[in-house]
Coordinates of C-alpha atoms and ligand atoms in Angstrom, one line a residue:
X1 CA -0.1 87.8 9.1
X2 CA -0.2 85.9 12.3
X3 CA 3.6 85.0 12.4
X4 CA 4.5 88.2 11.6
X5 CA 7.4 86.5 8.9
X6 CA 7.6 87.4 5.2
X7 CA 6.9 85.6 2.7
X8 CA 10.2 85.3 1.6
X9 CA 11.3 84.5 5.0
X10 CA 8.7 82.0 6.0
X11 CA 10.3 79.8 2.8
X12 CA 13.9 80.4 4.2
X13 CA 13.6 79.3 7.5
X14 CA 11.7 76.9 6.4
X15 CA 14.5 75.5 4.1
X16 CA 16.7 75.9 6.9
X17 CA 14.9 73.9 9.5
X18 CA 16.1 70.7 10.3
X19 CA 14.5 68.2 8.1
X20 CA 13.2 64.8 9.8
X21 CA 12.7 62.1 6.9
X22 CA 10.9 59.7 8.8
X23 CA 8.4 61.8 10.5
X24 CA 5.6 60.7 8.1
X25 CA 6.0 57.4 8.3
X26 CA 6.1 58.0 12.6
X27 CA 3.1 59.9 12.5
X28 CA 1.8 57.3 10.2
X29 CA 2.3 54.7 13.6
X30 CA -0.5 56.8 15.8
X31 CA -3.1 57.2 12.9
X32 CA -5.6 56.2 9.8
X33 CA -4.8 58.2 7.0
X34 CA -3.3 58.5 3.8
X35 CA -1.2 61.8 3.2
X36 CA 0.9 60.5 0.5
X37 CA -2.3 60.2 -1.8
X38 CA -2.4 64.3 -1.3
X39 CA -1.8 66.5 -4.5
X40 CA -2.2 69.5 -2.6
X41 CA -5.3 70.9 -3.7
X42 CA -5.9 73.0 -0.4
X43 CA -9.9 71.6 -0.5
X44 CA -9.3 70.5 2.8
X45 CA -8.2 74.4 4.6
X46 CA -10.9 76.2 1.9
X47 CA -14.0 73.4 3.9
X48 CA -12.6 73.8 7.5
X49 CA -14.4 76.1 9.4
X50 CA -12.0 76.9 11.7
X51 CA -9.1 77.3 9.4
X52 CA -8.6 81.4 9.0
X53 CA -6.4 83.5 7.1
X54 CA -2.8 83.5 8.6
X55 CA -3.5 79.9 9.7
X56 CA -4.4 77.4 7.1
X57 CA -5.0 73.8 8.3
X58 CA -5.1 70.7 7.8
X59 CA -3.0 71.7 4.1
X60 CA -0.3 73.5 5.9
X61 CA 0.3 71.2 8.3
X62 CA 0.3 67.7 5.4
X63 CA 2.9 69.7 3.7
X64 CA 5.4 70.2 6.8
X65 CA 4.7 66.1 7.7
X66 CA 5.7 65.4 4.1
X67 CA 8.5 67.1 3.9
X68 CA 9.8 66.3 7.3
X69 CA 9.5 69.1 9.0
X70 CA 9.2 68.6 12.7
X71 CA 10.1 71.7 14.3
X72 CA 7.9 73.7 12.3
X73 CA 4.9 70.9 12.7
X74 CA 5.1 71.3 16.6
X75 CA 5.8 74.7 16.7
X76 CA 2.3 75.2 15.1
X77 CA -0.2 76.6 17.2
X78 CA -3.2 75.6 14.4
X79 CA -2.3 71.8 15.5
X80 CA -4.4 72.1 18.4
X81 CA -7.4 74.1 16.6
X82 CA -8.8 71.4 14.7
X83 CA -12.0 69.7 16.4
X84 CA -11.9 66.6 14.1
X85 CA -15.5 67.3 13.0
X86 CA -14.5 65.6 10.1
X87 CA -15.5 68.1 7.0
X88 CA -12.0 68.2 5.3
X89 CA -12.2 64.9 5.1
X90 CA -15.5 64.0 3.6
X91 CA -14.3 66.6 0.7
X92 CA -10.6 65.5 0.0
X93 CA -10.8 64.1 -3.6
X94 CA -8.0 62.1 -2.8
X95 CA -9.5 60.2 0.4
X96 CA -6.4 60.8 1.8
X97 CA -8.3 61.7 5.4
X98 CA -6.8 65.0 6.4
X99 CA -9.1 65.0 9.3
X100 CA -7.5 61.5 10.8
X101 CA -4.0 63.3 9.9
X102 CA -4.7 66.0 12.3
X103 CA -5.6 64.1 15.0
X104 CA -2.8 61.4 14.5
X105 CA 0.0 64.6 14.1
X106 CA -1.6 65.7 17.5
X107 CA -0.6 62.4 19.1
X108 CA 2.6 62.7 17.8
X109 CA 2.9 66.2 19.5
X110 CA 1.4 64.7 22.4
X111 CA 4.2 62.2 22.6
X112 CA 6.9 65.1 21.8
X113 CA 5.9 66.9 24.0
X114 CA 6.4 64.4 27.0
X115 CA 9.2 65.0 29.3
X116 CA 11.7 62.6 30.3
X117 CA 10.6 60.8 26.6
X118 CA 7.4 59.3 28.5
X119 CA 5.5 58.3 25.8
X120 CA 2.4 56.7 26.0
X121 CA 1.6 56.0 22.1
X122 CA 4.8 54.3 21.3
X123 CA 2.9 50.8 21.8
X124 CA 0.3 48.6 22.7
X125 CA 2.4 47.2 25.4
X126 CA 3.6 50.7 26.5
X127 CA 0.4 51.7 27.1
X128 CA -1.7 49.0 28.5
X129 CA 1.8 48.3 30.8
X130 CA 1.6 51.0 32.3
X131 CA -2.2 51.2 32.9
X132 CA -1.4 48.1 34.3
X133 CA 1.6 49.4 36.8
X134 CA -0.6 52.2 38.0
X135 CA -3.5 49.7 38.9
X136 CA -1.5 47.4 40.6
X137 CA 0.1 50.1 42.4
X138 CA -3.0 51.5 43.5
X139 CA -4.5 48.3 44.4
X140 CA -1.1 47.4 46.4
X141 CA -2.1 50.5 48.4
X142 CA -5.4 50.0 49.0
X143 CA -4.7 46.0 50.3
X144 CA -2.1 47.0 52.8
X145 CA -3.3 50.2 53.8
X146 CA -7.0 49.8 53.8
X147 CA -8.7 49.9 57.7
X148 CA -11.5 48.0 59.0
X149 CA -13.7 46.4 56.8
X150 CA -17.2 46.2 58.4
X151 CA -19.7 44.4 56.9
X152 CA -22.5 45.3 58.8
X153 CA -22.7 49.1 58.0
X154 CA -20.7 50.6 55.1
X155 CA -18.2 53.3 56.0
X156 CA -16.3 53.9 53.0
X157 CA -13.8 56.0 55.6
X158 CA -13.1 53.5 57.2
X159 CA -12.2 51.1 54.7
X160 CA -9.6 53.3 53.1
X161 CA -8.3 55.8 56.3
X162 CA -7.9 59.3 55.6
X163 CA -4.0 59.2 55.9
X164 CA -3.9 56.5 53.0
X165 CA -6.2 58.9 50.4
X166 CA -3.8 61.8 51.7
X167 CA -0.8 60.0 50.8
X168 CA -1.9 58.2 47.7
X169 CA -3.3 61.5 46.4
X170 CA -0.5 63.9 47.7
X171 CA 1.6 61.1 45.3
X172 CA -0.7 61.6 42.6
X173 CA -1.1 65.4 42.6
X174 CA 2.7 66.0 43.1
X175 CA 3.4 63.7 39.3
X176 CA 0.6 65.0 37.6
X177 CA 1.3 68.5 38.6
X178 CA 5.0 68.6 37.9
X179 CA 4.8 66.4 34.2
X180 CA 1.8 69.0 33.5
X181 CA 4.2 71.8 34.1
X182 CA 7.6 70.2 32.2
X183 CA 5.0 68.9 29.3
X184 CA 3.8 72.6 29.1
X185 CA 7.8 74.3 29.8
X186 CA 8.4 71.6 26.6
X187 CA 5.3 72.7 24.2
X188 CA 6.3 76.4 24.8
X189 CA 9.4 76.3 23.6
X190 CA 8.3 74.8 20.5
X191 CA 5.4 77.5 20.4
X192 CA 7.7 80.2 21.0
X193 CA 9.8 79.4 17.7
X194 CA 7.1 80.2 15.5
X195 CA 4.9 83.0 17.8
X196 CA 5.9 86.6 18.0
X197 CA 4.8 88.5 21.0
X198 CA 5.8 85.8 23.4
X199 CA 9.3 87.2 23.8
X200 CA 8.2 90.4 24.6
X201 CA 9.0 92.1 27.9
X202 CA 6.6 92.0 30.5
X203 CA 5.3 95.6 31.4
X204 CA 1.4 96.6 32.7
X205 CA -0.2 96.4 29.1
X206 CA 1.8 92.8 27.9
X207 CA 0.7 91.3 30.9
X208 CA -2.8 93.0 31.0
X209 CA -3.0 92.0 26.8
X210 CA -1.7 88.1 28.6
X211 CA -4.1 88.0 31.4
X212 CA -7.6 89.3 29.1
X213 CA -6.4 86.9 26.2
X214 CA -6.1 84.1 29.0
X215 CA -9.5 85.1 30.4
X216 CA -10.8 84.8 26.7
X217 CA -9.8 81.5 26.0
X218 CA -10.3 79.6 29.3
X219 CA -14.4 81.3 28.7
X220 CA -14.8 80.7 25.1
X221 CA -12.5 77.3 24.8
X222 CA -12.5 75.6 28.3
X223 CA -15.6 76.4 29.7
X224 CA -18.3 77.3 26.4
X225 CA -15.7 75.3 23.6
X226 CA -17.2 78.0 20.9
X227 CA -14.5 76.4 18.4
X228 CA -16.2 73.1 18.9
X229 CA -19.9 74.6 18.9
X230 CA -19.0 76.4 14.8
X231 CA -17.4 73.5 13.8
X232 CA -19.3 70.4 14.5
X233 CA -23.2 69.4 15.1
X234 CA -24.9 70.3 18.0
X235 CA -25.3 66.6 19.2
X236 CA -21.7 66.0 19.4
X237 CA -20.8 69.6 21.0
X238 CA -23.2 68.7 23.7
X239 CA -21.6 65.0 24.5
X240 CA -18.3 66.5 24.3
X241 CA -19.0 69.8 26.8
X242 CA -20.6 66.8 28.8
X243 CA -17.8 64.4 29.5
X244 CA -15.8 67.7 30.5
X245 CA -18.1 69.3 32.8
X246 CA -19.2 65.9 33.9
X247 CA -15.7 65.2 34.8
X248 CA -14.6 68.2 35.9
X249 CA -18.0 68.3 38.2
X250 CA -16.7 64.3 39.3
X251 CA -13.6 66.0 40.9
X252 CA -15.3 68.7 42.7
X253 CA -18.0 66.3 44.6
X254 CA -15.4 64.2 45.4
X255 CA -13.3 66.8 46.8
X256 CA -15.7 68.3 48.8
X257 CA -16.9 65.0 50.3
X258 CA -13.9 64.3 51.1
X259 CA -13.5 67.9 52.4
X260 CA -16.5 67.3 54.6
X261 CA -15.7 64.1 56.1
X262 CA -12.1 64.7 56.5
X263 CA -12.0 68.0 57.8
X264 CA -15.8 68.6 58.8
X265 CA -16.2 71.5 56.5
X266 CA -19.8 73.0 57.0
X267 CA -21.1 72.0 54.2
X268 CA -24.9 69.8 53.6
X269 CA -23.7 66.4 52.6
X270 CA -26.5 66.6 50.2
X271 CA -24.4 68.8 47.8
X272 CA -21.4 66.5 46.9
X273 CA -23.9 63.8 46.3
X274 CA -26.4 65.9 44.3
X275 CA -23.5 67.2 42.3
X276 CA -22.3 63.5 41.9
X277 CA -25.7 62.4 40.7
X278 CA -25.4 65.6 37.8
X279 CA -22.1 64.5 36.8
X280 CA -21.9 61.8 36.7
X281 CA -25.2 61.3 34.2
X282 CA -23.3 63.8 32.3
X283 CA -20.3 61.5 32.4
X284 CA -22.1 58.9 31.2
X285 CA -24.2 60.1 28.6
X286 CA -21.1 61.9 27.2
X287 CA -18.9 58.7 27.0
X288 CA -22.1 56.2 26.0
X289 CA -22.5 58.5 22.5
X290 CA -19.2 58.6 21.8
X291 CA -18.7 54.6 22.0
X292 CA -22.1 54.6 20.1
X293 CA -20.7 57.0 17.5
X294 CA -17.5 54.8 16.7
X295 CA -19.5 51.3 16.6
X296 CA -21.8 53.2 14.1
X297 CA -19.2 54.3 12.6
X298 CA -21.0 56.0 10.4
X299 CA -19.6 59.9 10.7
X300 CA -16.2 60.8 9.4
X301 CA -14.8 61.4 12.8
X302 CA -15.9 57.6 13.7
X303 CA -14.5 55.9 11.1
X304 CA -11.4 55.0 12.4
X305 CA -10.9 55.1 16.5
X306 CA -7.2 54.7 18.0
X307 CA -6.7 52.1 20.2
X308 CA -6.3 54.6 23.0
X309 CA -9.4 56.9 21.8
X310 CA -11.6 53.7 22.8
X311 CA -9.6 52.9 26.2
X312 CA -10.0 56.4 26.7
X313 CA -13.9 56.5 26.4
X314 CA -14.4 52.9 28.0
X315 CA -12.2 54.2 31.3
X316 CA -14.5 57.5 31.3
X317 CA -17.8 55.1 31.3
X318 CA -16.3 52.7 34.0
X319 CA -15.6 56.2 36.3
X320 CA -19.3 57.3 35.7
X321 CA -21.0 53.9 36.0
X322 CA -18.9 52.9 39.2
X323 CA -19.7 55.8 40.6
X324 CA -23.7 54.9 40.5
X325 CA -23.4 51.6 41.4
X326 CA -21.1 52.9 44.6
X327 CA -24.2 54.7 45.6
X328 CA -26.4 52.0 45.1
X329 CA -24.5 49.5 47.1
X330 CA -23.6 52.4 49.9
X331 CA -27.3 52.9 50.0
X332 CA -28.5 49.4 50.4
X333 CA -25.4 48.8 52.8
X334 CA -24.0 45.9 50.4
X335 CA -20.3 46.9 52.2
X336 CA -18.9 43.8 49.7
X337 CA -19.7 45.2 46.6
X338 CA -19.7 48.8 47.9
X339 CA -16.0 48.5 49.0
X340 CA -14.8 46.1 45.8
X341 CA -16.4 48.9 43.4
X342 CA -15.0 51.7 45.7
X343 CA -11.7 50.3 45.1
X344 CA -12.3 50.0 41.2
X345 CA -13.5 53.5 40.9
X346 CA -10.2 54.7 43.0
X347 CA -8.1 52.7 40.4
X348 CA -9.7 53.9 37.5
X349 CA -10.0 57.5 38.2
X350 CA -6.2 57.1 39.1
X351 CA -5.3 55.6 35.8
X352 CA -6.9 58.6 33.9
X353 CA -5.5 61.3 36.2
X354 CA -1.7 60.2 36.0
X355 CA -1.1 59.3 32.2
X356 CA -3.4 62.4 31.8
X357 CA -0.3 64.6 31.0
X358 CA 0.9 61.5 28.2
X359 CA -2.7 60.6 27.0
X360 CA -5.5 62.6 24.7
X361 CA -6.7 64.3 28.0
X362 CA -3.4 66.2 27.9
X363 CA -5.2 68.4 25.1
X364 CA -7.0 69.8 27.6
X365 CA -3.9 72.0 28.4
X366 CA -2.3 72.1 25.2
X367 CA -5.3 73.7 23.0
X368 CA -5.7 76.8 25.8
X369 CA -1.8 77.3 25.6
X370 CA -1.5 77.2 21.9
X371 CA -4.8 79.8 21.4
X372 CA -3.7 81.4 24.3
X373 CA -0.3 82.2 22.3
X374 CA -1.8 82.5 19.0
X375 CA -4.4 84.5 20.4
X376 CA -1.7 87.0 22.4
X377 CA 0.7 87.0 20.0
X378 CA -1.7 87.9 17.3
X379 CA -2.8 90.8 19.7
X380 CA 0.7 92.1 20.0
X381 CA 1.6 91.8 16.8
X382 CA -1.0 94.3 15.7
X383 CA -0.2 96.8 18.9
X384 CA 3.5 96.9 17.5
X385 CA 1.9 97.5 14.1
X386 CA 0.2 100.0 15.6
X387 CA 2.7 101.6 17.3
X388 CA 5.0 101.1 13.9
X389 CA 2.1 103.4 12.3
X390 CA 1.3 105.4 14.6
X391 CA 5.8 106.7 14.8
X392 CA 5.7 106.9 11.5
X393 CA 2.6 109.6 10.9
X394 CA 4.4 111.4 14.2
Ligands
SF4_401 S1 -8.2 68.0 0.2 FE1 -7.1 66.1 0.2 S2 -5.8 66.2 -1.6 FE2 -6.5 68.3 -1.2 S3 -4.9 69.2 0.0 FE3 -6.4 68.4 1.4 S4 -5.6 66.3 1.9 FE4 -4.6 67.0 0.1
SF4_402 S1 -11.4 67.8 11.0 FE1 -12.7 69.7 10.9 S2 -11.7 71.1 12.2 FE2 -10.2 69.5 11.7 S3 -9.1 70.3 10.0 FE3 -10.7 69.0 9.2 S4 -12.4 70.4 8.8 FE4 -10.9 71.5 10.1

């Protein structure tokens, strides 16, 4: 059992735990579904392919949002598993759409899990305001700090200086780093109320166990996604693996350009740009089936899209496709529209990178955290088994 509890146990802390009557109905505000229609017939876990033995989803998570059980909701580490491919949902007999339940109690953790109650899916006006604030501010920046503006011959360097990238990025960095870390400090805790094995002390073997469960997950679920590959078709693994890498490859050209210019790191020009190019056709394609997927609508998954799934996906296209059109316009020294899309591909890829920590991209650090835990504690809960054993034949 991965918690380790009884069963007898399991049902008393679970009528201990502090009951939240309204939960449903606030879940309810950040999805599509319709849990109350439920009778509990457990189709939904028996369908999923990624629900195992020890922890059953989507069922076991319906009945803690029903009852109004918060803690024990967010402490779950399964919350993060599902990959919304949509299964449990076409198989529910009650249409109550477990699958747009998972995703919807996932924005609620997201939300919870927010420090200073930053919470980016309590409105429309929350969340387009500050999209709107971060813009401005950005564009504030770039129209008092940008340099010289020559039209003859495009210098993107010049337009914004150095010291203005350092600064607006050193600003950047230092709020997404530390909400990261406080979002992360907050979804512990909550993991740590239902995990064993995170408590444990830290000697060679707990933190070699740590460190090779880490190195699992970051292979098989960052980098590979071999959860998303079992659970979903092959089309929509590869669009998905494609907006991360394509992203994730986004960041590194742009760094090392800007590593190159900056700082005159020997490195061929050629190699940002080329990895640009990959990425950002990655990007693109990634984002494009996705938006194509949803205005389909004809897969499970696409049936119903959150307000903030489609801003999301439309801010990842914008990123890609102003970063083509940059190179065009660099290329054919148009220095108007080079520098005015320039300044739009700044502000976007600002907007994704600091609500990151508050939006759908924060998954990207709460799925590794909560395998990583289930994953550790599941390793050192059979080692103390084993040890348990192993004292007793002695
Ligand atoms: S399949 Fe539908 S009715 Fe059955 S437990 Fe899952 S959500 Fe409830
Ligand atoms: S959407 Fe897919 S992965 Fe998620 S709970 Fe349903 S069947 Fe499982």
């Amino acid at each position: 059992m991965a918690t380790g509890d009884t069963k007898p146990q399991k049902e008393a802390s679970e009528m201990t735990a502090t009951v939240n009557p309204t939960l449903l109905s606030e879940i309810k505000k950040v999805g599509a579904f319709d849990i109350s229609a439920c009778f509990n017939c457990g189709n939904c876990t028996a369908i999923c392919p990624l629900s195992k033995e020890g922890e059953e989803f989507p069922r076991k998570m319906i009945r803690y949002a029903t009852v109004g059980l918060e803690d024990k909701l967010l402490s779950s580490a399964e919350l993060w598993s599902c990959d919304y491919c949509g299964e449990c949902t076409k198989t529910c007999p009650r249409d109550a759409d477990p699958g747009a339940f998972m995703m919807a109690a996932r924005r609620y953790a997201i939300q919870k899990c927010g420090w200073g109650k930053i919470s980016m899916y309590s409105s429309k006006t929350m969340f387009y305001g500050s999209l709107a604030a971060i813009s401005l501010f950005l564009a504030s920046i770039i129209f008092i700090f940008h340099g010289q503006i020559s039209l003859g011959n495009v210098d993107l360097f010049s337009f914004i200086p150095m010291d203005t990238v350092d600064r607006a990025g050193m600003i950047m960095g230092a709020f997404v780093g530390i909400s990261a870390i406080a979002n992360l400090i907050i979804m512990k805790k909550y993991l740590s109320k239902h995990l064993n094995g995170s408590s444990s002390s830290l000697n060679a073997r707990t933190a070699y166990s740590k460190l090779a469960a880490l190195g699992r997950v970051i292979v098989d679920e960052v980098a590979i996604q071999k959860s998303f590959h079992t659970c979903t078709d092959h089309n929509r693994y590869w669009a998905h693996i494609l907006i991360v890498w394509g992203f994730a490859g986004l960041m590194v050209a742009t760094t090392l350009d800007y590593m190159i210019d900056a700082y005159g790191v020997p490195l061929s020009m050629y190699l940002p740009r080329d990895l640009g190019i990959v990425a950002g056709v990655a990007l693109v394609y990634g984002s494009l089936y996705f938006i194509y997927k949803r205005i389909e609508g004809k897969e499970e998954y696409a049936t119903f899209t959150h307000f903030t799934d489609w801003t999301f996906l439309i801010l990842l296209l914008v990123v890609g496709v102003t970063g083509f059109l940059l190179d065009l316009f660099v290329l054919v020294d148009n220095a108007i529209l080079a520098y005015a899309t320039y300044s739009l591909h700044l502000i976007i890829v600002f907007d994704l990178l600091m609500t990151a920590p508050f939006t759908k991209f924060a998954h990207a650090l709460y799925r590794p955290l909560a395998l990583w835990s289930t994953e550790y504690s599941q390793t050192a809960t059979s080692s103390a088994l084993l040890q348990e054993a192993v004292a007793k034949t002695v």
